[in-house]
CSV table of C-alpha atoms in Angstrom, one decimal:
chain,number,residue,atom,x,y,z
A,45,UNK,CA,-33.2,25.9,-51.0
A,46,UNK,CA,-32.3,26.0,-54.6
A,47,UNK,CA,-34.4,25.4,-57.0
A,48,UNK,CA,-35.4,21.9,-59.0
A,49,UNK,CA,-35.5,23.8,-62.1
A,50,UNK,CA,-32.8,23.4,-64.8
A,51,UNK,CA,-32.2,27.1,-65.4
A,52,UNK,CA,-33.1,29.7,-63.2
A,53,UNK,CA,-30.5,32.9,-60.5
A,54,UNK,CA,-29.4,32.4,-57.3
A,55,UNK,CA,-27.8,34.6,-54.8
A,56,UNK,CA,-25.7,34.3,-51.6
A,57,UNK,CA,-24.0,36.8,-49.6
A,58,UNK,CA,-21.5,37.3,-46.8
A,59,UNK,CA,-20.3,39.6,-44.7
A,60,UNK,CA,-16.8,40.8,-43.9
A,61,UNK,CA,-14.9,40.1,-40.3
A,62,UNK,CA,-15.6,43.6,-39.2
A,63,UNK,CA,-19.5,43.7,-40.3
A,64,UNK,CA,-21.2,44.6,-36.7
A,65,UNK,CA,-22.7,41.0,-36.1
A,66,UNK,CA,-19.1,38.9,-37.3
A,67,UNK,CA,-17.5,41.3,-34.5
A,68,UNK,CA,-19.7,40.0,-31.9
A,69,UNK,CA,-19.4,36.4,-33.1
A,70,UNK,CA,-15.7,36.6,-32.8
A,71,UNK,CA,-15.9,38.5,-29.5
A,72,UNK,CA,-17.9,35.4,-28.4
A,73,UNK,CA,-16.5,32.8,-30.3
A,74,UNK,CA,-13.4,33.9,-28.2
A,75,UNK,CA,-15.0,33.7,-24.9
A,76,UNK,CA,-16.0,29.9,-25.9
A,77,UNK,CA,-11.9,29.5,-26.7
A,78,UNK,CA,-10.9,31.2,-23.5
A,79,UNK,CA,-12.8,28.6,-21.2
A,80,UNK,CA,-12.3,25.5,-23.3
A,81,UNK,CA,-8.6,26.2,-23.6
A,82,UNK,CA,-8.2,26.4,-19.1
A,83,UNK,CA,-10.8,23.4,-19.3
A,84,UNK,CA,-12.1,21.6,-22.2
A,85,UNK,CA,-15.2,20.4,-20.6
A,86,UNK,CA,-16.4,23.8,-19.6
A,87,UNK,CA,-20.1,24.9,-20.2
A,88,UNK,CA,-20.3,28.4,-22.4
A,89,UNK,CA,-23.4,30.2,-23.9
A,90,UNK,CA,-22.3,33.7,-24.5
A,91,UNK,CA,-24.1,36.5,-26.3
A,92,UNK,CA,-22.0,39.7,-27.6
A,93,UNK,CA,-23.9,43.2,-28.8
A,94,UNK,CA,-21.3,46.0,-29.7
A,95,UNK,CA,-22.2,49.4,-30.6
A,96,UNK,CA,-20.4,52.6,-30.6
A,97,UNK,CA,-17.4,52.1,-28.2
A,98,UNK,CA,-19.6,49.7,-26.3
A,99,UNK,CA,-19.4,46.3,-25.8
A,100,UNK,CA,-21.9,44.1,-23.5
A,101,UNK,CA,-21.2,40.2,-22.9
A,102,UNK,CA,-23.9,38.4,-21.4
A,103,UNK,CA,-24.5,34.9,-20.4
A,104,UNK,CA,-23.9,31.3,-18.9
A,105,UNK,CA,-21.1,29.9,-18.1
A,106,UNK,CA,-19.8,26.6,-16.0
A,107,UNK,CA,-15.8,26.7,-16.1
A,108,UNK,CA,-12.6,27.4,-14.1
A,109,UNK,CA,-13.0,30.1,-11.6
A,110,UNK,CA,-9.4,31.1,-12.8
A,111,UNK,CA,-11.0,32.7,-15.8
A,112,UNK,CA,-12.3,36.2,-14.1
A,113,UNK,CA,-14.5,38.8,-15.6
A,114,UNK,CA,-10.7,40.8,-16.4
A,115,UNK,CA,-9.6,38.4,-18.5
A,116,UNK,CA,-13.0,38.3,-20.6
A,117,UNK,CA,-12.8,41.5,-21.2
A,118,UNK,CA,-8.9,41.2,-22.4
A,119,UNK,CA,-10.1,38.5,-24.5
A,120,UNK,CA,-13.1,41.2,-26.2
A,121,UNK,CA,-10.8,43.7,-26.7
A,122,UNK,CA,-8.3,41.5,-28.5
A,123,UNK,CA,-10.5,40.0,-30.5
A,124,UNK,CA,-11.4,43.5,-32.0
A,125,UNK,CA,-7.8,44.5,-32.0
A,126,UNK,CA,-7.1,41.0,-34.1
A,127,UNK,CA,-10.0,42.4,-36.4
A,128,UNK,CA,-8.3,46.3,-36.7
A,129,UNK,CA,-10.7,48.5,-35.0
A,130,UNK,CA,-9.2,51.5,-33.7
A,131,UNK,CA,-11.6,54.5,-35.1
A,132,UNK,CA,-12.6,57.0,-33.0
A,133,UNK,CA,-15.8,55.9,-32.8
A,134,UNK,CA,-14.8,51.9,-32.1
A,135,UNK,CA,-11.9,51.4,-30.4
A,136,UNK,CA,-10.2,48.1,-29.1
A,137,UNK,CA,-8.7,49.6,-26.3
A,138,UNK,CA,-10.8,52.3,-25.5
A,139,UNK,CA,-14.4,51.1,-26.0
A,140,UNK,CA,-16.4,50.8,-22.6
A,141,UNK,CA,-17.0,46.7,-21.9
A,142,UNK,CA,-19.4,45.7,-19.7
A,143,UNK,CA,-19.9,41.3,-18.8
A,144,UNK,CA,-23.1,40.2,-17.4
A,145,UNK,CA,-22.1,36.6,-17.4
A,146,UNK,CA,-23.5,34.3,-14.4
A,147,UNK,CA,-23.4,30.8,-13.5
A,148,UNK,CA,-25.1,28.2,-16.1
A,149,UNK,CA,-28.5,27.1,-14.9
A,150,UNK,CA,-28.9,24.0,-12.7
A,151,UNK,CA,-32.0,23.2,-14.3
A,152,UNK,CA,-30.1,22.9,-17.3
A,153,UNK,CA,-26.8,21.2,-16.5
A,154,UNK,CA,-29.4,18.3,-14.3
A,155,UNK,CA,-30.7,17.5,-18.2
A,156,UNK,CA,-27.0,17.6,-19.8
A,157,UNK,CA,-24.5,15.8,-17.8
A,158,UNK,CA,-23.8,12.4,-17.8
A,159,UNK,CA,-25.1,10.2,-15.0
A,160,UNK,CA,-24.6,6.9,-13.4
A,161,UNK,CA,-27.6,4.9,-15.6
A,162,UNK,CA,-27.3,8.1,-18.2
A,163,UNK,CA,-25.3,9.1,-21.3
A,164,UNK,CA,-24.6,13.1,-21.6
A,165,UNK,CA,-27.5,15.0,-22.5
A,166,UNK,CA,-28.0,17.5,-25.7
A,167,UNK,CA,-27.9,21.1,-24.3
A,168,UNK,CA,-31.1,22.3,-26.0
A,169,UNK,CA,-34.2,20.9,-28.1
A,170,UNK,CA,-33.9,21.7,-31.5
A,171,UNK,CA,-33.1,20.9,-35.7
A,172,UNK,CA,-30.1,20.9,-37.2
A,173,UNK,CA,-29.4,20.4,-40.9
A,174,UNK,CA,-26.1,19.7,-42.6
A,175,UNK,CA,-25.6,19.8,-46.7
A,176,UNK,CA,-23.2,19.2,-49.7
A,177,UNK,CA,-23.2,19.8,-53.4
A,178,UNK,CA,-20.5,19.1,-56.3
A,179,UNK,CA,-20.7,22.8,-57.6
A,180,UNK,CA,-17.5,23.7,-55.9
A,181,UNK,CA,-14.2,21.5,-54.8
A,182,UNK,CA,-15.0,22.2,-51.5
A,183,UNK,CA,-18.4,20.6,-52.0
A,184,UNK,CA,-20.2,23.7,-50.9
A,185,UNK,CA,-22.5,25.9,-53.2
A,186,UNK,CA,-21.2,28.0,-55.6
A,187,UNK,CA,-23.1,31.0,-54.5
A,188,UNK,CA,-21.9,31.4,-50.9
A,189,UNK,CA,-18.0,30.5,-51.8
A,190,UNK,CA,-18.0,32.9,-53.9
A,191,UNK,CA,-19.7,35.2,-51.6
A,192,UNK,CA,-16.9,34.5,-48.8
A,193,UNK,CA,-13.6,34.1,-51.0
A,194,UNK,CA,-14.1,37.7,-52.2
A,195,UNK,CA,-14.3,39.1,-49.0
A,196,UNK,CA,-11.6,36.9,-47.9
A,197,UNK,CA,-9.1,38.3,-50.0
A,198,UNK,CA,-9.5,41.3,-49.5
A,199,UNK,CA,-9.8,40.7,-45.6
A,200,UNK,CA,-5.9,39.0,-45.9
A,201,UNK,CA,-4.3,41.8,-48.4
A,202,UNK,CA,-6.1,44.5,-45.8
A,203,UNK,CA,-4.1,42.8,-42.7
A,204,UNK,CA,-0.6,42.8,-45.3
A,205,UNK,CA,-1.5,46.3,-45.3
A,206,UNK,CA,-2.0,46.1,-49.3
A,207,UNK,CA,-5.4,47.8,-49.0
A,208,UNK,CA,-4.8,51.1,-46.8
A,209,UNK,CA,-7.9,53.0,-47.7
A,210,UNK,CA,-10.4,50.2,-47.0
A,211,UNK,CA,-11.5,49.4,-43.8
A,212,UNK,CA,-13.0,46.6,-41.7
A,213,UNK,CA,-16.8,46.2,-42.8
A,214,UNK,CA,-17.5,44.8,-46.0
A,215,UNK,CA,-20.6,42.8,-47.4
A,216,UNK,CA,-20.9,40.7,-50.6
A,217,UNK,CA,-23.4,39.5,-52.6
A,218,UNK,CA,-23.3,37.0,-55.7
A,219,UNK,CA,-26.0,35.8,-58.0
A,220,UNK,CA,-25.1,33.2,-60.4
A,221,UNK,CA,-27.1,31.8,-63.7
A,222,UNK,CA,-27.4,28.2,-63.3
A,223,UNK,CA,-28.0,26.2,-67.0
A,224,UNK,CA,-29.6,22.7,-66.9
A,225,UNK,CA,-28.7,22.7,-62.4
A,226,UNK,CA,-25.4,23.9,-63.0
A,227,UNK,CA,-23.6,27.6,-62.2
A,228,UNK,CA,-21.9,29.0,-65.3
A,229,UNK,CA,-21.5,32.8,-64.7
A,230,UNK,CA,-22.3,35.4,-62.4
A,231,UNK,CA,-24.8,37.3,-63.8
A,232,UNK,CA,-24.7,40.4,-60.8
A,233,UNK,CA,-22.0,41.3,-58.2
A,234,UNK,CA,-22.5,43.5,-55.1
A,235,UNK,CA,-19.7,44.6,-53.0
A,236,UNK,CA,-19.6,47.2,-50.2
A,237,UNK,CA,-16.6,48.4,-48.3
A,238,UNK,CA,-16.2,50.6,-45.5
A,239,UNK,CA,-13.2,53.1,-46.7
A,240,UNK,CA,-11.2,56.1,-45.8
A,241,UNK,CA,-12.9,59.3,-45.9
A,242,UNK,CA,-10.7,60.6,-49.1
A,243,UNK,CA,-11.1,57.8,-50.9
A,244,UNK,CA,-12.7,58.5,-54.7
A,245,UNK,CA,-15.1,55.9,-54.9
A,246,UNK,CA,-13.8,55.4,-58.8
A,247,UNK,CA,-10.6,54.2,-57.6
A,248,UNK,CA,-12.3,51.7,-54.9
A,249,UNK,CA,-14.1,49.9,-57.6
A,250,UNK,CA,-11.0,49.2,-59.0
A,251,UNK,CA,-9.2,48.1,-55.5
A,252,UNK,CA,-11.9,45.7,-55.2
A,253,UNK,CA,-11.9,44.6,-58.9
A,254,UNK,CA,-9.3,42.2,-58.7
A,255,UNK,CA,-10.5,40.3,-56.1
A,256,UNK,CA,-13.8,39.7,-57.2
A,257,UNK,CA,-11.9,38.4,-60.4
A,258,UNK,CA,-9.7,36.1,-58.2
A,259,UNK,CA,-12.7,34.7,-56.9
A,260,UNK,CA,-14.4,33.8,-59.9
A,261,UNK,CA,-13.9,30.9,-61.9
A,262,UNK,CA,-12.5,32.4,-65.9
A,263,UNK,CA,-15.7,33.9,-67.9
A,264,UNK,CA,-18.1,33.9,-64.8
A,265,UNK,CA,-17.6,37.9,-64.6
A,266,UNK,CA,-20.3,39.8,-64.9
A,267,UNK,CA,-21.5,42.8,-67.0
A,268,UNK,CA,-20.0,45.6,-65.8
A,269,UNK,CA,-23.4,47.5,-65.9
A,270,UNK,CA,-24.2,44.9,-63.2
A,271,UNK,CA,-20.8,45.1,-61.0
A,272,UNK,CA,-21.8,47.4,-57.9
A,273,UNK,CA,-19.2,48.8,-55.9
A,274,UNK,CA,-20.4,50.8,-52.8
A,275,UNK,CA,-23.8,51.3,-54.4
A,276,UNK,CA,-24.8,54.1,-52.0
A,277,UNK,CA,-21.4,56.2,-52.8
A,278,UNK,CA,-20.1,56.3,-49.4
A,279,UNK,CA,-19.1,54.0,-46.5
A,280,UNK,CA,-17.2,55.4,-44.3
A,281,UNK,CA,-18.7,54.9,-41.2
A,282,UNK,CA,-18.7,51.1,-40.7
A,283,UNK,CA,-18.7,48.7,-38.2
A,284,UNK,CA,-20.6,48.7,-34.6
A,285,UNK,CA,-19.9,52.6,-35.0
A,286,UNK,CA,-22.5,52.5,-38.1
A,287,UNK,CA,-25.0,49.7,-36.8
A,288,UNK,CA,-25.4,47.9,-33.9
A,289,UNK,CA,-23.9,44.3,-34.0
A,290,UNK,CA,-25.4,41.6,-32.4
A,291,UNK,CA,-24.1,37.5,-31.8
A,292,UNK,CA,-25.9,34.9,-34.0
A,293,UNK,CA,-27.6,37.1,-36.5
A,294,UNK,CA,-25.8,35.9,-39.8
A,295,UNK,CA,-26.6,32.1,-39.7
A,296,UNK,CA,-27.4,31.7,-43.3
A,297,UNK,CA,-24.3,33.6,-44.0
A,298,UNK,CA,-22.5,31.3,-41.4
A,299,UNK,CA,-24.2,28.1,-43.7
A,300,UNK,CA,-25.0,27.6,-47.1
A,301,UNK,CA,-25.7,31.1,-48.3
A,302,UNK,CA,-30.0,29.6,-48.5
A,303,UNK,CA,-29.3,27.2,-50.7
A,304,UNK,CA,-30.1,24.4,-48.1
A,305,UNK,CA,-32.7,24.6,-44.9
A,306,UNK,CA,-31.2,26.0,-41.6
A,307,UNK,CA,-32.2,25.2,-38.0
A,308,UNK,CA,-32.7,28.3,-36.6
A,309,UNK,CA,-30.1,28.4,-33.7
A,310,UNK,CA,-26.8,30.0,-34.2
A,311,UNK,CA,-23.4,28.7,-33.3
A,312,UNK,CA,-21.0,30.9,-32.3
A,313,UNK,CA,-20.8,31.9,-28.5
A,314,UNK,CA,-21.9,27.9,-27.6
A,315,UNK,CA,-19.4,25.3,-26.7
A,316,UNK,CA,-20.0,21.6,-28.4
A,317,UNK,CA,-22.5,20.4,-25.6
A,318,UNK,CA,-24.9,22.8,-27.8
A,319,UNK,CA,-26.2,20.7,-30.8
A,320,UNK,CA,-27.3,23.7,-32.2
A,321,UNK,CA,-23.7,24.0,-32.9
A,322,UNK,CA,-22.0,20.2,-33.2
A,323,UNK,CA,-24.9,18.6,-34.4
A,324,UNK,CA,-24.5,21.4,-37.3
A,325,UNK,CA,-21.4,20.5,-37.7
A,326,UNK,CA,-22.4,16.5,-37.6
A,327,UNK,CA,-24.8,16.8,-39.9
A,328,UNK,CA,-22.4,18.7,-42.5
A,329,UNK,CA,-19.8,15.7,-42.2
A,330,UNK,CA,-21.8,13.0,-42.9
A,331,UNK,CA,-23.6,15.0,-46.0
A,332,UNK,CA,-19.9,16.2,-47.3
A,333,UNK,CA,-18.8,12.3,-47.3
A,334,UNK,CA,-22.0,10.7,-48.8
A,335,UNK,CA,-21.0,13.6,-51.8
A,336,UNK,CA,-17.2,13.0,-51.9
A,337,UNK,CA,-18.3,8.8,-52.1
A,338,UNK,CA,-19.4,9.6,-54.9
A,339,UNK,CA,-23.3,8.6,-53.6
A,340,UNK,CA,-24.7,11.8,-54.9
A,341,UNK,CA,-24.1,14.7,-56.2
A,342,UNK,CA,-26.3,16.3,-53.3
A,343,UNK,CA,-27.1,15.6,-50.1
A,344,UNK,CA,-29.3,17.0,-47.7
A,345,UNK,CA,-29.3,15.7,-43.5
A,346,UNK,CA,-31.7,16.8,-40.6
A,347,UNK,CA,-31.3,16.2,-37.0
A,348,UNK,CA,-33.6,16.6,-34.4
A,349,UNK,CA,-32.7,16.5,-30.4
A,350,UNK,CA,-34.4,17.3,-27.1
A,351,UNK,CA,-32.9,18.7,-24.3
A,352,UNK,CA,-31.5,16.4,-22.0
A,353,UNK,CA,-31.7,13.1,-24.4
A,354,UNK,CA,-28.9,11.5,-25.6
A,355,UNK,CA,-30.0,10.1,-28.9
A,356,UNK,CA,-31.3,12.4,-31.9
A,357,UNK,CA,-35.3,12.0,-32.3
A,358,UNK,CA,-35.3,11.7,-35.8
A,359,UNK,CA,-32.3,11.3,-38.7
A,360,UNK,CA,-33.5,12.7,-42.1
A,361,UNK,CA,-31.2,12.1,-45.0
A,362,UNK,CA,-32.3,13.1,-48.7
A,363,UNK,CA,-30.1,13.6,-52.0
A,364,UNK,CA,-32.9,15.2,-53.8
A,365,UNK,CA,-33.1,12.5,-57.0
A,366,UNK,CA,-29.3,13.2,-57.4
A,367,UNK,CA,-28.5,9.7,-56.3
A,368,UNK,CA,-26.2,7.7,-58.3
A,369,UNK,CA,-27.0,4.5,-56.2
A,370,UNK,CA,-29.8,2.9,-54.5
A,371,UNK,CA,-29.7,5.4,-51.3
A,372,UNK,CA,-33.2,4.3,-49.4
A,373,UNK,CA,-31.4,2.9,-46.4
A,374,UNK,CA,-29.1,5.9,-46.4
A,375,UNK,CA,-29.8,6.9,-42.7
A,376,UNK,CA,-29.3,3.4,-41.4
A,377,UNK,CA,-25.8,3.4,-43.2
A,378,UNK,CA,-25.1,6.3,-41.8
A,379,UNK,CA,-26.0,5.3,-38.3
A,380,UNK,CA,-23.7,2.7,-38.8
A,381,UNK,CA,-21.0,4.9,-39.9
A,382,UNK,CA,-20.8,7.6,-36.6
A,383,UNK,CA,-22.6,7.8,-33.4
A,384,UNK,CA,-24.9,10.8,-32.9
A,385,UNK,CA,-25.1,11.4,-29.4
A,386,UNK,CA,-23.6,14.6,-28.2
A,387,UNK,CA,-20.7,12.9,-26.5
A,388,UNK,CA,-20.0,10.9,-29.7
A,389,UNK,CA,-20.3,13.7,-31.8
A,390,UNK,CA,-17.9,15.7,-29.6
A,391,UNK,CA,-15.2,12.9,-29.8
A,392,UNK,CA,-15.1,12.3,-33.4
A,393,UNK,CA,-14.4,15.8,-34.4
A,394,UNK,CA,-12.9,16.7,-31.8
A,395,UNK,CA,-14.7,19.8,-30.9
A,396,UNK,CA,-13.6,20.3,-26.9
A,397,UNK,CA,-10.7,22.3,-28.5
A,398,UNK,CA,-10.4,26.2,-28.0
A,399,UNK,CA,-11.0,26.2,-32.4
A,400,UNK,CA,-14.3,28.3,-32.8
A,401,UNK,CA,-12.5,31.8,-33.1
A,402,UNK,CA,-11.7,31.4,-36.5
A,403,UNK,CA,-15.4,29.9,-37.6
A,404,UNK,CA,-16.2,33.5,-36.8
A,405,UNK,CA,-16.2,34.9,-40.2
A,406,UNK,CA,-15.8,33.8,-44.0
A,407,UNK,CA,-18.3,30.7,-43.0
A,408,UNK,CA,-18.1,27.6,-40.9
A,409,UNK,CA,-18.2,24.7,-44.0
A,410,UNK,CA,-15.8,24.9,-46.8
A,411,UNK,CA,-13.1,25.6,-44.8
A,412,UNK,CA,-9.7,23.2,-45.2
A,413,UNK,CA,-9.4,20.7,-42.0
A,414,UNK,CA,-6.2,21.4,-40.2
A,415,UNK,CA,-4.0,20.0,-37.9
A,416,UNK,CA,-4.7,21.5,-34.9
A,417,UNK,CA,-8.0,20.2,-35.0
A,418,UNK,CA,-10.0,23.5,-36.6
A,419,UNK,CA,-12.1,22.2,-39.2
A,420,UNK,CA,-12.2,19.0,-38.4
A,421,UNK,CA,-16.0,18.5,-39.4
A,422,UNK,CA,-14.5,18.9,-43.2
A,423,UNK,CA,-12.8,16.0,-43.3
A,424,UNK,CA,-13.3,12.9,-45.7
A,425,UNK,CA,-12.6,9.9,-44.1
A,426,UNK,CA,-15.7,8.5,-44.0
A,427,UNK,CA,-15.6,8.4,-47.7
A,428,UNK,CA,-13.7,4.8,-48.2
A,429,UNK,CA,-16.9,3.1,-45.7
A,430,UNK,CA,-19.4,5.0,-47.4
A,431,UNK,CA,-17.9,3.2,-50.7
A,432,UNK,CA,-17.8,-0.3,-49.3
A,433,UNK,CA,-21.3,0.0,-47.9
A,434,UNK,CA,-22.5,0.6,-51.3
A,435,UNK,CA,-19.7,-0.9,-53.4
A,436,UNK,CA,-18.5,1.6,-55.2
């Protein structure tokens, strides 16, 4: 979490699309799309690891019987197809793909359907946490947008084909100077990118140049003793050719970058039944709107479940002495506000939609809300009863 101190560094970093783990999440954020799309109630806990033209799926599922072993495997492979992988040593279409994917546990689904005298269950025990801060427009921290818009740049001019000689797997990494609490400049800048094997390592510093610079805000760049471009020299190999790449291994990056607390449990590969993942997602919308009212200028909001229990535990709220009004009945207003069952929690966002392939990469929160329901945990329209509960 960042720091009460007025003036002190922090640093965030995220990883490309095609970084090992972010190919896995995608791989099995697609498998969660695949089933709700046939059937929106369907039960999905999928893990992904991919190594060198290898991919292994394994986990629980209760959905359609329509949706065969084939057709996840046509789902894997176009998920790394939609990424760009086709290197010798990671292929979309040639890799080997095995599923180990069985029926979900009966001891489980007893504790998570709904019942005659029983509202639907949560799908696991657990802690989720949701937070907001005014240091970026998207109410994020400054650190971990940062982070993700560079590589997300570079990530959309690669697909125009603008960016021939860099490849899929990328990292970033951001530290900032922050004066009396608030960022001012980046202070170091890290970025690695897997490339062609002729490519002078001069010339990709200055490919990646301008998209650091598009990220930044004007005169947050750093010394250019302390812009690193492929630090090692090389990065060629890249991807689940270089390392192997496992599902649910970049939560902080998926998050707030460690500026707030994190569960533990990771999201992709889980459809909403899974607090792990809406509860996340709960807990960010209710901190985003108490910022965007204009309660605080942070806000910080645990969750707590057990498996099979309707109702959360426990509802934590703090805004850290950032408070502009009287927050100490902040949780009861709150409570008010939404319902925080799983089933409520499902039906305000909307989350039994095939939308989780694109949370794969580039982070979960800060993202625009659209149409189509993607997102939907962004919005602000809890804002104008937020004001009227406390009159602003």
């Amino acid at each position: 979490m960042i720091s009460n101190q007025k003036n002190f560094s922090f640093t965030s970093e995220s990883v490309g699309e095609g970084h090992p783990d972010k190919v896995c999440d995608r791989i099995s954020d697609s498998i969660v799309d695949l089933f709700l799309k046939e059937d929106p109630h369907s039960r999905v806990a999928v893990e992904t690891l991919a190594t060198t033209n290898r991919i292994v799926l394994a986990g629980e599922i209760r959905g359609p019987a329509t949706i065969t072993p084939k057709e996840m495997e046509a789902a894997a492979r176009e998920a790394v197809r939609e990424i760009g992988y086709a290197q010798k040593g990671f292929h979309w279409q040639w890799a080997d793909v095995q599923i180990y994917i069985h029926a979900q546990s009966s001891d489980i689904a007893m504790g998570v359907d709904a019942g005659d005298n029983k509202d639907e269950g949560a799908g696991d025990q657990g802690i989720m946490f949701g937070f907001a801060c005014n240091e970026t427009l998207q109410l994020m921290p400054a650190p971990i947008m940062l982070s993700h818009n560079i590589l997300r740049f570079m990530s959309e001019d690669r697909h125009a084909g603008k960016l021939p000689l860099l490849g899929q797997d990328a990292k970033s990494q951001v530290t900032l100077e922050y004066v009396d609490g608030k960022p001012v400049r980046a202070s170091r800048i890290v970025v690695s990118t897997q490339h062609d094997e002729k490519a002078d390592q001069a010339a990709i510093r200055e490919m990646v140049r301008p998209y650091v610079m598009k990220a930044l805000p004007e005169g947050w760049m750093c010394d250019e003793d302390f812009f690193y471009v492929n630090p090692t020299g090389r990065f060629v190999i890249g991807g689940p050719d270089g390392d192997t790449g496992l599902t649910g291994r970049k939560i902080i990056v998926d998050t707030y970058g460690g500026s707030a607390p994190h569960g533990g449990g990771a999201f992709s590969g889980k459809d909403p039944t899974k607090v792990d993942r809406s509860a996340a997602y709960m807990a960010r919308y209710m901190a985003k709107n108490v910022v965007a009212a204009g309660i605080a200028d942070r806000c910080t909001i645990e969750l707590a479940y057990a498996i099979g229990v309707s109702e959360p535990l426990a509802v934590y709220a703090t805004t850290d002495g950032t408070n502009h009004v009287d927050d100490s009945n902040l949780v009861d207003v709150l409570r008010d506000c939404v319902k925080l069952t799983p089933r409520a929690i499902r039906e305000r966002l909307g989350l039994n939609r095939p939308i989780y392939k694109k949370t794969s990469s580039f982070g979960h929160f800060g993202r625009d809300p659209e149409d189509d329901g993607h997102f939907s945990w962004e919005r602000l329209d809890l804002v104008a009863e937020l004001k009227r509960a406390y009159n602003l």
